[in-house]
mmCIF file of C-alpha atoms in Angstrom:
data_model
loop_
_atom_site.group_PDB
_atom_site.id
_atom_site.type_symbol
_atom_site.label_atom_id
_atom_site.label_comp_id
_atom_site.label_asym_id
_atom_site.label_seq_id
_atom_site.Cartn_x
_atom_site.Cartn_y
_atom_site.Cartn_z
ATOM 1 C CA UNK A 1 184.875 127.198 112.452
ATOM 2 C CA UNK A 2 184.726 124.094 109.744
ATOM 3 C CA UNK A 3 181.860 122.218 110.085
ATOM 4 C CA UNK A 4 182.871 118.476 111.226
ATOM 5 C CA UNK A 5 180.901 115.139 111.441
ATOM 6 C CA UNK A 6 180.944 115.422 114.997
ATOM 7 C CA UNK A 7 179.709 118.441 115.214
ATOM 8 C CA UNK A 8 176.443 118.310 112.444
ATOM 9 C CA UNK A 9 175.504 114.628 112.497
ATOM 10 C CA UNK A 10 174.898 112.523 115.186
ATOM 11 C CA UNK A 11 175.194 108.341 115.820
ATOM 12 C CA UNK A 12 171.985 106.560 115.410
ATOM 13 C CA UNK A 13 171.639 103.315 117.666
ATOM 14 C CA UNK A 14 172.104 100.944 115.844
ATOM 15 C CA UNK A 15 175.557 102.631 114.939
ATOM 16 C CA UNK A 16 174.991 104.878 111.774
ATOM 17 C CA UNK A 17 175.675 108.420 111.291
ATOM 18 C CA UNK A 18 172.657 110.538 110.739
ATOM 19 C CA UNK A 19 171.821 114.408 109.829
ATOM 20 C CA UNK A 20 170.408 116.309 112.605
ATOM 21 C CA UNK A 21 166.605 117.038 111.977
ATOM 22 C CA UNK A 22 165.291 120.582 113.581
ATOM 23 C CA UNK A 23 161.172 120.981 114.348
ATOM 24 C CA UNK A 24 160.287 123.848 111.890
ATOM 25 C CA UNK A 25 157.953 126.049 113.466
ATOM 26 C CA UNK A 26 155.261 128.982 112.770
ATOM 27 C CA UNK A 27 155.237 132.170 114.628
ATOM 28 C CA UNK A 28 153.081 130.955 116.735
ATOM 29 C CA UNK A 29 154.918 127.967 117.266
ATOM 30 C CA UNK A 30 153.060 125.101 115.754
ATOM 31 C CA UNK A 31 155.312 122.527 113.816
ATOM 32 C CA UNK A 32 155.147 123.059 109.892
ATOM 33 C CA UNK A 33 158.145 120.890 108.726
ATOM 34 C CA UNK A 34 161.924 119.730 109.458
ATOM 35 C CA UNK A 35 165.924 121.033 108.340
ATOM 36 C CA UNK A 36 168.677 119.896 108.748
ATOM 37 C CA UNK A 37 170.071 121.385 112.045
ATOM 38 C CA UNK A 38 172.805 122.987 109.998
ATOM 39 C CA UNK A 39 170.975 124.575 107.351
ATOM 40 C CA UNK A 40 168.671 125.815 109.458
ATOM 41 C CA UNK A 41 170.697 127.981 111.204
ATOM 42 C CA UNK A 42 172.898 129.231 108.008
ATOM 43 C CA UNK A 43 171.278 132.923 107.252
ATOM 44 C CA UNK A 44 168.882 134.151 107.009
ATOM 45 C CA UNK A 45 167.844 130.929 109.096
ATOM 46 C CA UNK A 46 164.425 129.048 109.232
ATOM 47 C CA UNK A 47 162.382 129.665 112.222
ATOM 48 C CA UNK A 48 162.472 126.017 114.390
ATOM 49 C CA UNK A 49 161.774 125.117 118.198
ATOM 50 C CA UNK A 50 165.129 125.133 120.382
ATOM 51 C CA UNK A 51 165.171 125.263 124.577
ATOM 52 C CA UNK A 52 166.865 126.839 127.481
ATOM 53 C CA UNK A 53 167.331 125.385 130.756
ATOM 54 C CA UNK A 54 168.334 127.502 133.328
ATOM 55 C CA UNK A 55 169.685 126.143 136.551
ATOM 56 C CA UNK A 56 170.326 127.226 140.138
ATOM 57 C CA UNK A 57 171.952 125.674 143.298
ATOM 58 C CA UNK A 58 170.261 126.270 146.778
ATOM 59 C CA UNK A 59 171.877 129.008 147.293
ATOM 60 C CA UNK A 60 170.317 130.768 144.243
ATOM 61 C CA UNK A 61 172.965 131.041 142.268
ATOM 62 C CA UNK A 62 172.999 130.705 138.547
ATOM 63 C CA UNK A 63 175.008 127.687 136.658
ATOM 64 C CA UNK A 64 176.707 128.723 133.559
ATOM 65 C CA UNK A 65 178.272 127.260 131.367
ATOM 66 C CA UNK A 66 181.311 127.710 128.237
ATOM 67 C CA UNK A 67 180.799 126.282 125.486
ATOM 68 C CA UNK A 68 183.057 123.954 123.935
ATOM 69 C CA UNK A 69 185.903 125.286 121.933
ATOM 70 C CA UNK A 70 185.162 122.325 118.997
ATOM 71 C CA UNK A 71 181.303 123.130 118.873
ATOM 72 C CA UNK A 72 180.618 125.161 115.205
ATOM 73 C CA UNK A 73 178.520 127.301 116.565
ATOM 74 C CA UNK A 74 179.571 129.884 119.186
ATOM 75 C CA UNK A 75 182.654 127.970 120.444
ATOM 76 C CA UNK A 76 183.789 129.407 123.932
ATOM 77 C CA UNK A 77 181.380 131.735 125.084
ATOM 78 C CA UNK A 78 179.514 131.676 128.248
ATOM 79 C CA UNK A 79 175.362 130.981 128.098
ATOM 80 C CA UNK A 80 173.515 129.528 130.223
ATOM 81 C CA UNK A 81 172.888 126.154 131.998
ATOM 82 C CA UNK A 82 171.614 124.433 128.832
ATOM 83 C CA UNK A 83 170.159 124.987 125.378
ATOM 84 C CA UNK A 84 169.138 122.856 122.768
ATOM 85 C CA UNK A 85 166.943 121.952 120.423
ATOM 86 C CA UNK A 86 164.360 118.544 120.646
ATOM 87 C CA UNK A 87 164.048 116.120 118.132
ATOM 88 C CA UNK A 88 161.196 116.292 115.724
ATOM 89 C CA UNK A 89 158.449 114.969 117.793
ATOM 90 C CA UNK A 90 160.492 115.333 121.418
ATOM 91 C CA UNK A 91 158.523 116.957 123.531
ATOM 92 C CA UNK A 92 160.518 120.028 124.814
ATOM 93 C CA UNK A 93 160.370 119.338 128.809
ATOM 94 C CA UNK A 94 161.947 116.319 127.655
ATOM 95 C CA UNK A 95 164.925 117.898 125.431
ATOM 96 C CA UNK A 96 165.869 119.658 127.741
ATOM 97 C CA UNK A 97 166.504 117.068 130.536
ATOM 98 C CA UNK A 98 168.427 114.405 128.361
ATOM 99 C CA UNK A 99 170.439 117.560 127.072
ATOM 100 C CA UNK A 100 171.664 119.124 130.685
ATOM 101 C CA UNK A 101 172.374 115.184 131.603
ATOM 102 C CA UNK A 102 174.235 114.459 128.475
ATOM 103 C CA UNK A 103 176.269 117.798 128.626
ATOM 104 C CA UNK A 104 176.347 118.263 132.616
ATOM 105 C CA UNK A 105 176.288 114.738 133.421
ATOM 106 C CA UNK A 106 173.440 115.793 135.848
ATOM 107 C CA UNK A 107 169.786 115.660 135.799
ATOM 108 C CA UNK A 108 167.914 118.639 137.541
ATOM 109 C CA UNK A 109 166.648 117.951 140.678
ATOM 110 C CA UNK A 110 163.332 120.444 139.737
ATOM 111 C CA UNK A 111 162.565 121.408 136.185
ATOM 112 C CA UNK A 112 159.792 123.331 135.109
ATOM 113 C CA UNK A 113 157.971 125.595 132.318
ATOM 114 C CA UNK A 114 159.029 128.708 132.141
ATOM 115 C CA UNK A 115 157.618 130.484 129.185
ATOM 116 C CA UNK A 116 159.030 130.757 125.510
ATOM 117 C CA UNK A 117 159.939 133.771 123.363
ATOM 118 C CA UNK A 118 161.020 134.114 119.788
ATOM 119 C CA UNK A 119 164.111 136.084 118.456
ATOM 120 C CA UNK A 120 166.247 136.619 115.437
ATOM 121 C CA UNK A 121 170.158 136.600 116.704
ATOM 122 C CA UNK A 122 172.835 136.566 113.644
ATOM 123 C CA UNK A 123 176.143 135.458 115.154
ATOM 124 C CA UNK A 124 178.568 137.516 113.206
ATOM 125 C CA UNK A 125 181.844 135.141 114.097
ATOM 126 C CA UNK A 126 179.884 132.321 112.392
ATOM 127 C CA UNK A 127 177.312 133.828 109.753
ATOM 128 C CA UNK A 128 174.791 131.609 111.373
ATOM 129 C CA UNK A 129 171.818 132.420 112.568
ATOM 130 C CA UNK A 130 169.958 132.071 115.526
ATOM 131 C CA UNK A 131 166.199 131.722 114.480
ATOM 132 C CA UNK A 132 164.116 130.043 117.260
ATOM 133 C CA UNK A 133 161.097 129.804 119.221
ATOM 134 C CA UNK A 134 162.527 128.997 122.486
ATOM 135 C CA UNK A 135 160.588 127.154 125.451
ATOM 136 C CA UNK A 136 162.591 128.176 128.794
ATOM 137 C CA UNK A 137 162.788 126.128 131.749
ATOM 138 C CA UNK A 138 164.131 126.717 135.212
ATOM 139 C CA UNK A 139 165.422 124.585 137.799
ATOM 140 C CA UNK A 140 167.516 123.338 140.355
ATOM 141 C CA UNK A 141 170.891 121.308 140.590
ATOM 142 C CA UNK A 142 171.781 119.529 143.616
ATOM 143 C CA UNK A 143 174.237 116.751 142.012
ATOM 144 C CA UNK A 144 177.904 116.813 141.244
ATOM 145 C CA UNK A 145 178.304 117.772 137.995
ATOM 146 C CA UNK A 146 180.037 115.985 135.476
ATOM 147 C CA UNK A 147 180.425 117.845 131.927
ATOM 148 C CA UNK A 148 181.096 116.495 128.690
ATOM 149 C CA UNK A 149 184.544 117.793 127.106
ATOM 150 C CA UNK A 150 183.142 117.644 123.930
ATOM 151 C CA UNK A 151 180.180 120.169 125.159
ATOM 152 C CA UNK A 152 181.174 122.129 128.029
ATOM 153 C CA UNK A 153 184.848 123.883 128.757
ATOM 154 C CA UNK A 154 184.050 125.185 131.986
ATOM 155 C CA UNK A 155 181.446 125.237 134.275
ATOM 156 C CA UNK A 156 180.474 128.775 137.196
ATOM 157 C CA UNK A 157 177.721 128.710 139.946
ATOM 158 C CA UNK A 158 176.915 132.891 139.838
ATOM 159 C CA UNK A 159 175.323 135.249 141.485
ATOM 160 C CA UNK A 160 172.880 138.037 140.139
ATOM 161 C CA UNK A 161 176.466 140.863 141.136
ATOM 162 C CA UNK A 162 178.599 138.519 139.494
ATOM 163 C CA UNK A 163 176.890 137.829 136.559
ATOM 164 C CA UNK A 164 176.391 141.443 135.506
ATOM 165 C CA UNK A 165 180.750 141.261 136.544
ATOM 166 C CA UNK A 166 181.314 138.464 134.197
ATOM 167 C CA UNK A 167 178.879 139.433 131.774
ATOM 168 C CA UNK A 168 180.594 143.417 131.010
ATOM 169 C CA UNK A 169 184.269 141.570 130.562
ATOM 170 C CA UNK A 170 183.174 137.745 128.987
ATOM 171 C CA UNK A 171 182.118 137.144 125.817
ATOM 172 C CA UNK A 172 178.336 135.699 125.759
ATOM 173 C CA UNK A 173 175.679 134.107 123.334
ATOM 174 C CA UNK A 174 173.978 136.229 121.341
ATOM 175 C CA UNK A 175 170.713 134.993 122.727
ATOM 176 C CA UNK A 176 171.593 134.746 126.468
ATOM 177 C CA UNK A 177 170.271 138.025 127.394
ATOM 178 C CA UNK A 178 167.172 137.232 125.469
ATOM 179 C CA UNK A 179 166.743 134.087 127.173
ATOM 180 C CA UNK A 180 167.152 135.261 130.834
ATOM 181 C CA UNK A 181 165.269 138.354 130.507
ATOM 182 C CA UNK A 182 162.056 136.218 129.311
ATOM 183 C CA UNK A 183 162.997 133.828 132.478
ATOM 184 C CA UNK A 184 163.340 136.238 134.790
ATOM 185 C CA UNK A 185 159.826 135.992 135.840
ATOM 186 C CA UNK A 186 160.319 132.251 136.853
ATOM 187 C CA UNK A 187 163.886 132.689 138.504
ATOM 188 C CA UNK A 188 162.860 134.979 140.718
ATOM 189 C CA UNK A 189 159.620 132.835 141.695
ATOM 190 C CA UNK A 190 162.030 130.013 141.737
ATOM 191 C CA UNK A 191 165.134 131.730 143.608
ATOM 192 C CA UNK A 192 163.093 134.026 146.283
ATOM 193 C CA UNK A 193 163.615 138.110 146.286
ATOM 194 C CA UNK A 194 166.686 137.756 148.255
ATOM 195 C CA UNK A 195 169.173 135.988 145.232
ATOM 196 C CA UNK A 196 168.460 139.418 143.286
ATOM 197 C CA UNK A 197 167.441 138.139 140.167
#
């Protein structure tokens, strides 16, 4: 997938286009520097800070998103509610809330920390590598979604059984099961035993 200015950069408040910087971290999650977003994902990958959000409705169904087809990394695959990278110096919680609103047009009615997970997932299609120290968040969504079509191709609320069926048939992000498994204790606490997570 070609890299375009829209996918590798963002517009600043004064209208200029700037490269997106990520926070590089050590194995304990301590900040050790910054790197441009694309460079951090090129093989073999540089360990950087990321976040993953799992939101649920009042019935205990998980909100999935299908990543927009125009994304340069993992386009068109299904994944968790929202994922991304804090800007350097930005708290992961603030970044998670910000990106959930930017991508889905909704603010979680509840958002709680659910631990961290470190992983290394190469993407065979793009050749990019997810070398991440990922902060996990779980929460509730109670407002209508207003997805940004530049970020999100489709959304779906699924039960645990429906997710298993969909995961067997559809293509999911390389990191999805890693982050879901790491978040499961918090997911179960949030949704209760009857939801089956």
